[in-house]
Tab-separated table of C-alpha atoms in Angstrom:
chain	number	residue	atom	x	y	z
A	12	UNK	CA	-23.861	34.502	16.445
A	13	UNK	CA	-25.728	31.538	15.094
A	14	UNK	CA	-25.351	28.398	17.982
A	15	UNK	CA	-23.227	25.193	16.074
A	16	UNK	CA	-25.537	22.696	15.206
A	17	UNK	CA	-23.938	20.383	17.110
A	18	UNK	CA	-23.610	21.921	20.329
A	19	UNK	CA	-27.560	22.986	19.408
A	20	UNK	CA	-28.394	19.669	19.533
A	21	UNK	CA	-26.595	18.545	22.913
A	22	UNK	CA	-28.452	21.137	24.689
A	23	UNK	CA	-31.614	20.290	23.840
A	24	UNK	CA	-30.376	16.358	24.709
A	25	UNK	CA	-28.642	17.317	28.075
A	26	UNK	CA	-31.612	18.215	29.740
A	27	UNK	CA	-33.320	14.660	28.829
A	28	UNK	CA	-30.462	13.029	29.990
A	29	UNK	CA	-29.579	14.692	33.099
A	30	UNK	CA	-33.384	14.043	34.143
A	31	UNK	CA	-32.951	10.262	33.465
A	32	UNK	CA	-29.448	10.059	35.631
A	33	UNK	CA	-31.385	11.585	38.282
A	34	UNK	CA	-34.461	9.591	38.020
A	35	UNK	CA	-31.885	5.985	37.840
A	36	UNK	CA	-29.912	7.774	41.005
A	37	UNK	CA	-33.425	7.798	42.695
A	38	UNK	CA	-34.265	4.199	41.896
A	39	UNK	CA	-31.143	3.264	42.495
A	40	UNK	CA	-31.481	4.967	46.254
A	41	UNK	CA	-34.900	3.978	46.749
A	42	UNK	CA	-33.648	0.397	45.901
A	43	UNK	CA	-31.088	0.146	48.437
A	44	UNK	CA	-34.003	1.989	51.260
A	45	UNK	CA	-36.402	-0.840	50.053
A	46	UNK	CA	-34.713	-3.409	52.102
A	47	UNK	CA	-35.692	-5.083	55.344
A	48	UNK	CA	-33.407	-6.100	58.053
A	49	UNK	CA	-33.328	-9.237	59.683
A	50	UNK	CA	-32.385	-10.267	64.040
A	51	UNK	CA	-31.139	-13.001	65.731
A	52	UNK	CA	-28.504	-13.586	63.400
A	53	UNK	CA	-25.321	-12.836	65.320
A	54	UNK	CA	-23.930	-14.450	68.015
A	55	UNK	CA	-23.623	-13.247	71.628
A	56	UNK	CA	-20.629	-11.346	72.056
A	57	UNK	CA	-19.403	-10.778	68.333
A	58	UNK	CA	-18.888	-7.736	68.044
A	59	UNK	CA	-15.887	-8.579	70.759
A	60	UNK	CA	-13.935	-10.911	68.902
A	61	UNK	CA	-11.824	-10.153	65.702
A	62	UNK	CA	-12.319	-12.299	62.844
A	63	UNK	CA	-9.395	-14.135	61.625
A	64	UNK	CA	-10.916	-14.298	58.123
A	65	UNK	CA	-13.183	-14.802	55.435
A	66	UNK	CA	-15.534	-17.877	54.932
A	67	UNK	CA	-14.331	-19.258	51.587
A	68	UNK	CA	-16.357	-17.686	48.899
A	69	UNK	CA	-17.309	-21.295	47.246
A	70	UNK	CA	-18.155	-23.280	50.167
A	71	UNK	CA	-21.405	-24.265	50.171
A	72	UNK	CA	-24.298	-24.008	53.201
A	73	UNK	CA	-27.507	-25.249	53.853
A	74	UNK	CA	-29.719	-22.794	54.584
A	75	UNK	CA	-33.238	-23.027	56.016
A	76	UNK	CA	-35.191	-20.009	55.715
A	77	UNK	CA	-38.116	-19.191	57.590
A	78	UNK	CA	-41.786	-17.374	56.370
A	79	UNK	CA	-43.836	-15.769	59.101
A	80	UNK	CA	-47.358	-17.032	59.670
A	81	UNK	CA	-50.335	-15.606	59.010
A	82	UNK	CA	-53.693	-14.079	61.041
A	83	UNK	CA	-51.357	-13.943	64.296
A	84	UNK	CA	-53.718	-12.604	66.454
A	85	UNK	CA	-56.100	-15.135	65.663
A	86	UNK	CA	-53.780	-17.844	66.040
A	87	UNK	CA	-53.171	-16.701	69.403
A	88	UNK	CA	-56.966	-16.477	70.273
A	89	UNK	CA	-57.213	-20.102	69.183
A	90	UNK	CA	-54.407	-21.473	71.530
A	91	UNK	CA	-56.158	-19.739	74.535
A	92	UNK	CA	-59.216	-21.347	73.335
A	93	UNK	CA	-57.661	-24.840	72.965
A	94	UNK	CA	-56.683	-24.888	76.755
A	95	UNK	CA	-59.793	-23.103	78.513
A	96	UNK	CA	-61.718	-25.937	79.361
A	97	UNK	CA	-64.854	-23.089	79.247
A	98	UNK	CA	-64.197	-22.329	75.754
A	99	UNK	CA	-66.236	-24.575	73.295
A	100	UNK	CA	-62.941	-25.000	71.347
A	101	UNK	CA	-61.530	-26.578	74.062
A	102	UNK	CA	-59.109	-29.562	72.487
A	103	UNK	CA	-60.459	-29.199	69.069
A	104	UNK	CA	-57.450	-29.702	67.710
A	105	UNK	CA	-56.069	-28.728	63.984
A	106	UNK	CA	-54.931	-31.131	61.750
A	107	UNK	CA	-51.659	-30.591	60.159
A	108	UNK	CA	-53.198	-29.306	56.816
A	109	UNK	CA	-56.053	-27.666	58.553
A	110	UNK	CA	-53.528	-25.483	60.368
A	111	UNK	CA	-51.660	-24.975	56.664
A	112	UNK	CA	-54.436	-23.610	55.517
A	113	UNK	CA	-55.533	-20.974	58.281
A	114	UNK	CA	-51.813	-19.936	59.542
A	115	UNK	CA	-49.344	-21.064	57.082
A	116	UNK	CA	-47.821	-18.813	54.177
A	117	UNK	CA	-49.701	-18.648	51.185
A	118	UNK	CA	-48.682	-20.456	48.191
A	119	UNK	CA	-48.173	-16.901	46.373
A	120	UNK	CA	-45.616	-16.095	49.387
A	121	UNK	CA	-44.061	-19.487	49.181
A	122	UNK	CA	-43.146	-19.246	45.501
A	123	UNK	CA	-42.045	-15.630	45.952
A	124	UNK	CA	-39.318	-16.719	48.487
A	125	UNK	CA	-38.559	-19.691	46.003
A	126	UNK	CA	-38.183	-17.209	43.227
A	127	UNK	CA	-35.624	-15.061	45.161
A	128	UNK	CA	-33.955	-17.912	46.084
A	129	UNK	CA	-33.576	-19.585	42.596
A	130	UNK	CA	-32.816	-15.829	41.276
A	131	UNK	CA	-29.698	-15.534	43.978
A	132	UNK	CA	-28.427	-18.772	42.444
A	133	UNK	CA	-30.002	-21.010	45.080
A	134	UNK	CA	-30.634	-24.601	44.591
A	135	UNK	CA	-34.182	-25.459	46.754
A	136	UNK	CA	-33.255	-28.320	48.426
A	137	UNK	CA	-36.430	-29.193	50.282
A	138	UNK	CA	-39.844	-27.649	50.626
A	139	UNK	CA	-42.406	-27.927	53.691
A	140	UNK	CA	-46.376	-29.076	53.596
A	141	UNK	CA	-46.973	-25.790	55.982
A	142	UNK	CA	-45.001	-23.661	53.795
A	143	UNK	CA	-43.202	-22.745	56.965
A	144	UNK	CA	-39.469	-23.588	55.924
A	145	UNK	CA	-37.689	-23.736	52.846
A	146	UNK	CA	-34.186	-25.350	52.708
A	147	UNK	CA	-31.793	-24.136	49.993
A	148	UNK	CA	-27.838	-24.624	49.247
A	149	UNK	CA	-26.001	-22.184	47.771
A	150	UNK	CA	-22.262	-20.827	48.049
A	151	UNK	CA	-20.796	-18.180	50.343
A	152	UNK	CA	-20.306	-16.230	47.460
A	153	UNK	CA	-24.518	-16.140	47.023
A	154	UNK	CA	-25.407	-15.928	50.377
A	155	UNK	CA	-23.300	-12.734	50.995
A	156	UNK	CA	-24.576	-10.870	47.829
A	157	UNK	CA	-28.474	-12.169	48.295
A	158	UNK	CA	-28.265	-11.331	52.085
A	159	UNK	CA	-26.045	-8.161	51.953
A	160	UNK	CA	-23.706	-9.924	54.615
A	161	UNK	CA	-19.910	-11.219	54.767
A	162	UNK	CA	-19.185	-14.331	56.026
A	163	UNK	CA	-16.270	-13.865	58.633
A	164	UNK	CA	-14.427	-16.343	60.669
A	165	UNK	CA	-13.579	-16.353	64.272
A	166	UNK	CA	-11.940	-18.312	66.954
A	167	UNK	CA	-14.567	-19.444	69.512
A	168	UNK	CA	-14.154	-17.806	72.725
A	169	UNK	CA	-14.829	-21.002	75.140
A	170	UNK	CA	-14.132	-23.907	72.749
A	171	UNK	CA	-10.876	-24.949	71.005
A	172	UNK	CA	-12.229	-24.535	67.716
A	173	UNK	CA	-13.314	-21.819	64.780
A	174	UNK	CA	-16.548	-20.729	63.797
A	175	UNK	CA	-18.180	-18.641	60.805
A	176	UNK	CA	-20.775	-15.734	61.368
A	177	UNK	CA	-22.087	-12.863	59.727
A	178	UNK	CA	-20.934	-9.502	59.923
A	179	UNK	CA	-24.193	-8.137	60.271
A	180	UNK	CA	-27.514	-9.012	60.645
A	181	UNK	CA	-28.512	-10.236	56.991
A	182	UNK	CA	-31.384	-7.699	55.241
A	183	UNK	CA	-33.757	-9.220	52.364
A	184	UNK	CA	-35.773	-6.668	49.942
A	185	UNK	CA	-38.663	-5.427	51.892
A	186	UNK	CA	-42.407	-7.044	51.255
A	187	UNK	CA	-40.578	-10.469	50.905
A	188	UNK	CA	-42.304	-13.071	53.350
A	189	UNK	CA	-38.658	-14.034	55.273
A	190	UNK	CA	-38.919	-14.012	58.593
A	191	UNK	CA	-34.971	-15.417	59.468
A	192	UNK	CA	-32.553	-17.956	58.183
A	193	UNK	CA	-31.423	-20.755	59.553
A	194	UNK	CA	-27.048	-21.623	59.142
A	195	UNK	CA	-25.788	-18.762	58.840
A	196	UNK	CA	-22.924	-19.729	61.211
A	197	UNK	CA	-22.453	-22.551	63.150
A	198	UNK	CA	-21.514	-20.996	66.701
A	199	UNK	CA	-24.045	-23.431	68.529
A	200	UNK	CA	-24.918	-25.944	66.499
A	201	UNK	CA	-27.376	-28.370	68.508
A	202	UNK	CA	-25.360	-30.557	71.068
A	203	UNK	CA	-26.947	-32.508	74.604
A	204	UNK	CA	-27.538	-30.208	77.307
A	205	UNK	CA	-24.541	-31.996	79.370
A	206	UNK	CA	-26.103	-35.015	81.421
A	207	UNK	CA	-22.759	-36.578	83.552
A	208	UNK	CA	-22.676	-38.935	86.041
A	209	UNK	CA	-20.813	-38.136	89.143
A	210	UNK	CA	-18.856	-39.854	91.600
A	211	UNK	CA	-20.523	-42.088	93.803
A	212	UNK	CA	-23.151	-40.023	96.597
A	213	UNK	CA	-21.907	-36.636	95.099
A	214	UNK	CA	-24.102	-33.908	93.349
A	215	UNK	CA	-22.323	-30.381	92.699
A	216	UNK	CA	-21.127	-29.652	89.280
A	217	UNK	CA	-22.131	-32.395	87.830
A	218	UNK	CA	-25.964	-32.288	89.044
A	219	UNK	CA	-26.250	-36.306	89.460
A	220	UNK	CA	-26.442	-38.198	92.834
A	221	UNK	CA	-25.874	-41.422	91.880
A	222	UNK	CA	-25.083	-44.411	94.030
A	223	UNK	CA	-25.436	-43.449	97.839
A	224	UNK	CA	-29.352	-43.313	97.298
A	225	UNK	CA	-29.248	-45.712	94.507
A	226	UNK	CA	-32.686	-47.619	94.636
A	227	UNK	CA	-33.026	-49.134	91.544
A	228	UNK	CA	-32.672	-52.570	90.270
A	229	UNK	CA	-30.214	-52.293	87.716
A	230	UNK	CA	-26.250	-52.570	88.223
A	231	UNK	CA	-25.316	-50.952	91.075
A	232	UNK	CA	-28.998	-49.860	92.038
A	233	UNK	CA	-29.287	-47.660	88.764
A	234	UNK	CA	-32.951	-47.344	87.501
A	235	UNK	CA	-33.570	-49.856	84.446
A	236	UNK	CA	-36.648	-50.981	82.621
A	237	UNK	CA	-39.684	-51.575	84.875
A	238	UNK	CA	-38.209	-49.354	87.511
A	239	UNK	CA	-39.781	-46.477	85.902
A	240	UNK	CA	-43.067	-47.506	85.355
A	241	UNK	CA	-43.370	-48.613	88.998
A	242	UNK	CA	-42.433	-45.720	90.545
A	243	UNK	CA	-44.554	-43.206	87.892
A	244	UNK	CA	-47.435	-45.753	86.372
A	245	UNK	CA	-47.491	-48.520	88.963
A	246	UNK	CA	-50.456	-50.423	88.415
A	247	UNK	CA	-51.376	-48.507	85.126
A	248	UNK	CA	-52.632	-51.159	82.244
A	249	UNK	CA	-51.425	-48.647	79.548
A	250	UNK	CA	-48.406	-49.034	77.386
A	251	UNK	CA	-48.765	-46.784	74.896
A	252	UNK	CA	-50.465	-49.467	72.859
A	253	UNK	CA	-51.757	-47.764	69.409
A	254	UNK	CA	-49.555	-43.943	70.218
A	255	UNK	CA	-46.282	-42.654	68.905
A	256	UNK	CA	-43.633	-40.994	70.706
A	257	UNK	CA	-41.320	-38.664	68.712
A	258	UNK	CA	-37.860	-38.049	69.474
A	259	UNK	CA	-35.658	-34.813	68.034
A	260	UNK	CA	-31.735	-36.078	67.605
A	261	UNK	CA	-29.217	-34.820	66.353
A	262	UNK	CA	-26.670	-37.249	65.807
A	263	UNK	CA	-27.268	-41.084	65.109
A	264	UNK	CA	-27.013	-44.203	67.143
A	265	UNK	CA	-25.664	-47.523	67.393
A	266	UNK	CA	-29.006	-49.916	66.954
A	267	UNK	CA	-27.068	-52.810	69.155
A	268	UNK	CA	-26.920	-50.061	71.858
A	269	UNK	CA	-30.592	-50.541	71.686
A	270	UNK	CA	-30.755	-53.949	71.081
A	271	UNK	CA	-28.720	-54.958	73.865
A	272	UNK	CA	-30.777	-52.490	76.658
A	273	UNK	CA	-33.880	-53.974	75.603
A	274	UNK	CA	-32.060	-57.586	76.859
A	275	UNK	CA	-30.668	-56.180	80.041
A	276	UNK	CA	-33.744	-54.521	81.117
A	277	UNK	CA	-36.301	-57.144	80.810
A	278	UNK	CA	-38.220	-55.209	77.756
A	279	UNK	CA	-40.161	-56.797	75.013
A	280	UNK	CA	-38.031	-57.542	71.991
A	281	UNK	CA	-41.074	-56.628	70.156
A	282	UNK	CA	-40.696	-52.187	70.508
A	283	UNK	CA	-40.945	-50.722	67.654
A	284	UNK	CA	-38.070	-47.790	67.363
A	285	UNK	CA	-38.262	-46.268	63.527
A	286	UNK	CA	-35.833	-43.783	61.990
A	287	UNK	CA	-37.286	-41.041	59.625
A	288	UNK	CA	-34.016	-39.127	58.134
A	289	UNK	CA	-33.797	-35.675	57.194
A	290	UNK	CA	-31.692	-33.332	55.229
A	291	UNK	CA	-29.566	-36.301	53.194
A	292	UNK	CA	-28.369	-37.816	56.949
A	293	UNK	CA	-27.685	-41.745	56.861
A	294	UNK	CA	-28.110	-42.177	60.387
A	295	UNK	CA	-24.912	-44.199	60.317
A	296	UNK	CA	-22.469	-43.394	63.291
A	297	UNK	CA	-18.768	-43.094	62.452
A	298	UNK	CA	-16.875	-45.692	64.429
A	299	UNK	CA	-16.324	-44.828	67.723
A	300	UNK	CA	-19.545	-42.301	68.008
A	301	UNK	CA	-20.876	-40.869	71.506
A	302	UNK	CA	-24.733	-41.830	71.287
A	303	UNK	CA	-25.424	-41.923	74.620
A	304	UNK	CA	-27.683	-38.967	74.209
A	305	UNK	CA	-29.653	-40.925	71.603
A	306	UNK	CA	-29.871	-44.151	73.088
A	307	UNK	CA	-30.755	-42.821	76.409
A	308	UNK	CA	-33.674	-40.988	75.155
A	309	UNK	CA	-35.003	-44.127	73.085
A	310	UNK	CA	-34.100	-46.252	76.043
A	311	UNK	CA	-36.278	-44.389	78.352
A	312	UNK	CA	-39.172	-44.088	76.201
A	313	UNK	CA	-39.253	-47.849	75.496
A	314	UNK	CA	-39.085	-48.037	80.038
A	315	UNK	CA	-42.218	-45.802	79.992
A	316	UNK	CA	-44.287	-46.903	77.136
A	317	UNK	CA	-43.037	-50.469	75.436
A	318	UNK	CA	-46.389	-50.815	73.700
A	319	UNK	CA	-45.819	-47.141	71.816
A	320	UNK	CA	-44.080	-46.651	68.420
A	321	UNK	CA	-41.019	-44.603	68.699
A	322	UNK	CA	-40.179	-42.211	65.789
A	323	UNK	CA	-36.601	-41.071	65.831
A	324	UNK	CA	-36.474	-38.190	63.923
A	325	UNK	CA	-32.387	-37.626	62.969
A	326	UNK	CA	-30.718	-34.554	60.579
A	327	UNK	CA	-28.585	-32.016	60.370
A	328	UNK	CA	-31.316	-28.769	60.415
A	329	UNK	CA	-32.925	-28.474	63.989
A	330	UNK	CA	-35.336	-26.504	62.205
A	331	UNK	CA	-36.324	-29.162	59.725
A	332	UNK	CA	-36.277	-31.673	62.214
A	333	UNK	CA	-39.074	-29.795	64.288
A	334	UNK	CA	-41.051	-28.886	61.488
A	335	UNK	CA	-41.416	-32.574	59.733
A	336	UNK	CA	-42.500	-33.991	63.580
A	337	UNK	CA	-45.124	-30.560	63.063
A	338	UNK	CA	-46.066	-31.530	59.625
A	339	UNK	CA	-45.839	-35.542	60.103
A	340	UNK	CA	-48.512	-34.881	62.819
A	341	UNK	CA	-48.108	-38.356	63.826
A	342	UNK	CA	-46.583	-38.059	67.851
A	343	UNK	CA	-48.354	-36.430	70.811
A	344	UNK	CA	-45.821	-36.264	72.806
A	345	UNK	CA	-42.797	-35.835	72.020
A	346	UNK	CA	-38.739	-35.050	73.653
A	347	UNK	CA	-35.660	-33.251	72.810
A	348	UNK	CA	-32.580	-33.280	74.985
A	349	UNK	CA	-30.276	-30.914	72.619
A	350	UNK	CA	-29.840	-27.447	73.017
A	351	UNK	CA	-28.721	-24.853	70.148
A	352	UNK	CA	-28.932	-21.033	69.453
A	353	UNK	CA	-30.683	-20.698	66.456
A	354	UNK	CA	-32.739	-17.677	64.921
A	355	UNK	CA	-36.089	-18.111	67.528
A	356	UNK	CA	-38.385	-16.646	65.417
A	357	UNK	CA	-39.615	-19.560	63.153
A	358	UNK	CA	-38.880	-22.369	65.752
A	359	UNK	CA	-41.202	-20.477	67.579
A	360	UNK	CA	-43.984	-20.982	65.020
A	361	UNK	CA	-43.416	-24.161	64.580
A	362	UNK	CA	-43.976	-25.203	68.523
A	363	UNK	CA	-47.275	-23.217	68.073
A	364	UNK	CA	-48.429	-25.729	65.317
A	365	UNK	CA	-47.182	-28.414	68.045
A	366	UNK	CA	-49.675	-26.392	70.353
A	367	UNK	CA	-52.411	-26.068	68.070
A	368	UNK	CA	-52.528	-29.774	66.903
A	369	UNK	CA	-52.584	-31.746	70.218
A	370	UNK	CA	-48.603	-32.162	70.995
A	371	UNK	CA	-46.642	-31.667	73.839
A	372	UNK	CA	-42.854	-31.404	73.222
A	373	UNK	CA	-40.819	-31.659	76.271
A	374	UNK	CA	-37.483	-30.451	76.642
A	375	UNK	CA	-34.543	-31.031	78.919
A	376	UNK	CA	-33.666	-27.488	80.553
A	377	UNK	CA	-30.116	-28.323	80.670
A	378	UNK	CA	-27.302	-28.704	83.456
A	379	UNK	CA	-25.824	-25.431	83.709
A	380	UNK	CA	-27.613	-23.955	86.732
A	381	UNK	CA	-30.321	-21.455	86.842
A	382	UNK	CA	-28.111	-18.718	87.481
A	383	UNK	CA	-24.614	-19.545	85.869
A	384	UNK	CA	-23.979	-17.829	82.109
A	385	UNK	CA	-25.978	-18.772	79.446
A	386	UNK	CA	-28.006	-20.983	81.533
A	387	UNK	CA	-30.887	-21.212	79.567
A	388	UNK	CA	-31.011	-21.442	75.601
A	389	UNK	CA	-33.090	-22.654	73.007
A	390	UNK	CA	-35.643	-24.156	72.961
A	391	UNK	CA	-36.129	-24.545	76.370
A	392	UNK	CA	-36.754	-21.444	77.390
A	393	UNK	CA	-39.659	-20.984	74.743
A	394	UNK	CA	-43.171	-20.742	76.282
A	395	UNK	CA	-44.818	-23.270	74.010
A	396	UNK	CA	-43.150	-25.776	75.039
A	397	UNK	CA	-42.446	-27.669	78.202
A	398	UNK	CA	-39.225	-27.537	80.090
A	399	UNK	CA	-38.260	-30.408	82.035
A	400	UNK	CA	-35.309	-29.880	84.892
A	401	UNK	CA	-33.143	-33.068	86.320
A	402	UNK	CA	-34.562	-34.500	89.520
A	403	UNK	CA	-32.850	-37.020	91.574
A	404	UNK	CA	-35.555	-40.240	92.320
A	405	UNK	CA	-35.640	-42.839	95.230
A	406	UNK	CA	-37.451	-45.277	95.474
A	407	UNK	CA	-38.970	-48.106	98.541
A	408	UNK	CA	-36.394	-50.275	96.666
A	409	UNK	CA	-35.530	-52.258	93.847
A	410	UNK	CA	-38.763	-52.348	91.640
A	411	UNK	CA	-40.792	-50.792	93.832
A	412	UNK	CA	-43.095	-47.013	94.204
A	413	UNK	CA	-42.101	-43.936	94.173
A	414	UNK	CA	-40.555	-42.164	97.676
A	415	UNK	CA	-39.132	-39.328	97.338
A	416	UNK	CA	-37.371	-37.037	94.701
A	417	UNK	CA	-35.041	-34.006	94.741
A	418	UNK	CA	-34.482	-31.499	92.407
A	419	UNK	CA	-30.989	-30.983	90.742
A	420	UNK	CA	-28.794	-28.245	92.228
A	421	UNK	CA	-27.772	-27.547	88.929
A	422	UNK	CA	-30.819	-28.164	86.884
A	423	UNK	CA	-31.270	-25.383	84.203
A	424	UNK	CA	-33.120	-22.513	84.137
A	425	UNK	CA	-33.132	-18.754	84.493
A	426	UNK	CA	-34.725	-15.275	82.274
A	427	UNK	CA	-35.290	-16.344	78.596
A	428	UNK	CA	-33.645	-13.409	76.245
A	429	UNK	CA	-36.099	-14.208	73.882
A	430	UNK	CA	-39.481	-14.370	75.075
A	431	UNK	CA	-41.481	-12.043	77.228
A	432	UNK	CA	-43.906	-13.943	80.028
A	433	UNK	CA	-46.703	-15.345	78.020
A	434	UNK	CA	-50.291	-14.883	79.486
């Protein structure tokens, strides 16, 4: 019986099209496999707490989003170099471009993570000299679809307030140069690692002895002004004369709060303290503002080194803030008293360039105790860097050398969760 022509035809078409569903079903699959999953994007102890719910589809974030470096192994061979005073190397230091150009990201990978972003309906915010970071904005809604992630919210577990997280660690399509992301969720943002005075002669808790061995000249017998330099750099000449100090903050100050230390403590009206803003911050503080943070860092770097520039470095991306004092190049040494829980992987990368180029960053280790919960976070627990615990100093008396000096009870510490023991 002769086949309709009709029925002729769709069997010689089936086959066709059966083979091209399978072969889109196999791209389609192969798609989804070709995707690379990111870590160190959820919070300790998530997966314990319920989320109340969703992040608001069109709120916006700023993002920072982090490339790995390049020739790792040789980067590493260089910082060994650096600091083996037998190695010919040793403290030939990188310039900031010089290290752009032999560790950072290519320009190809730069403008590939650009392109993604800008394709996920990104807006690129800011862009980085090392090609290290690139800061975007973009709405829930675009972060959860170009990350494969839903925002969630949760109610903290130890502070009265709620917080946003991902569901899952975010994934990005494999071969593209992202290494992690930066605000994501706002668990830890950076906040001062908890320096509080304690009643008179009384450590504990709150890690300070003040008062009962009180040697200082200042109100009381605090340390003020010259106190410092005569009990660390007595009879030192230097001032700092010709250097600059950089400081990472995270929240502005009051400049009178400056102003008026400078009078009490005998210092030279003429220090130079200069603000270099970040991210759209105004480094305004609302009425009412706790800077004591701030001004205490400033304060004592303008004790220890009144002939030295200080940068103040002040926005609302830890990551960006570290990477501009990395790119700026302009501080050796350098101090952060905030701690946070950020992805570690970039921030890492970024102290190396600190490393490679000459700077020391110093970091406060924090007040919790080297064996209470979460006693150590980042960045102090990162090996290239230097972390600095609380000591308690006395002096011969008011203005005068260095005695003795205790270390906190409480002064931070502990095992970092991030880092194995570096060489």
């Amino acid at each position: 019986m002769p086949m309709n022509p009709i029925c002729f035809a769709f069997s010689k078409v089936r086959p066709r099209l059966l083979r091209g569903l399978m072969a889109a079903a196999l791209l389609t699959t192969a798609g989804a496999a070709e995707t690379l999953a990111l870590h160190g994007h959820i919070p300790p102890g998530l997966n314990h707490l319920q989320p109340t719910g969703r992040l608001s589809a069109t709120t916006n974030l700023n993002l920072a989003i982090g490339l790995p470096l390049r020739d790792k192994e040789g980067l590493s061979k260089l910082l060994q170099q650096l600091y083996d005073p037998a190695s010919t190397n040793y403290q030939h230091y990188l310039s900031a471009p010089e290290f752009a150009e032999r560790f950072g990201p290519t320009e190809q990978d730069y403008q590939a993570v650009i392109e993604f972003a800008k394709r996920n309906g990104f807006t690129v915010t800011g862009t980085h000299p090392n090609r290290v970071v690139l800061d975007v904005r973009a709405s829930v809604a675009s972060i959860e679809k170009a990350f494969q992630v839903t925002l969630r919210v949760y109610r903290h577990p130890t502070e009265p307030r709620d917080f946003h997280a991902p569901d899952a660690e975010p994934s990005v399509p494999a071969g593209l140069p992202i290494l992690d992301i930066s605000g994501l969720d706002d668990y830890m943002p950076p906040r001062p690692v908890g320096l509080r005075r304690g009643p008179a002669g009384q450590g504990g808790d709150t890690n300070v002895q003040v008062k009962a061995y009180a040697t200082g000249s200042g109100p009381g017998g605090d340390f003020i002004g010259n106190d410092f330099r005569a009990a660390y750099a007595r009879g030192v000449p230097l001032t700092g004369l010709g250097q600059y100090i950089g400081l990472f903050e995270f929240g502005p100050y009051f400049t009178n709060d400056i102003i008026l230390y400078k009078q009490a403590a005998g210092l030279p009206p003429s220090i130079v303290v200069s603000n270099i803003l970040l991210d759209g911050f105004t480094g305004i503080p609302p009425a009412g503002a706790d800077d004591g943070e701030e001004a205490l860092d400033i304060d004592m770097a303008m004790c220890m080194a009144p002939g030295a520039t200080i940068l103040v470095y002040e926005g609302n991306s830890a990551i960006d803030i570290f990477n501009r004092m990395a790119t700026d190049n302009l501080a050796k040494q350098m101090g952060c008293s905030f701690g946070f829980l950020p992805p570690p992987s970039t921030m890492d990368q970024v102290f190396q360039q600190f490393a490679v180029q000459g700077q020391t960053m110093f970091v406060a280790s924090g007040d919790g105790g080297a064996y209470s919960t979460n006693a150590i976070f980042a960045p102090a627990d990162d090996p290239n860097i230097t972390s600095v615990g609380g000591t308690s100093l006395t002096t011969s008396g008011a203005g005068g050398p260095w005695q003795s000096e205790t270390t906190w009870i409480g002064s931070g510490g502990g095992i970092s969760p991030n880092y194995a023991i570096p060489t």
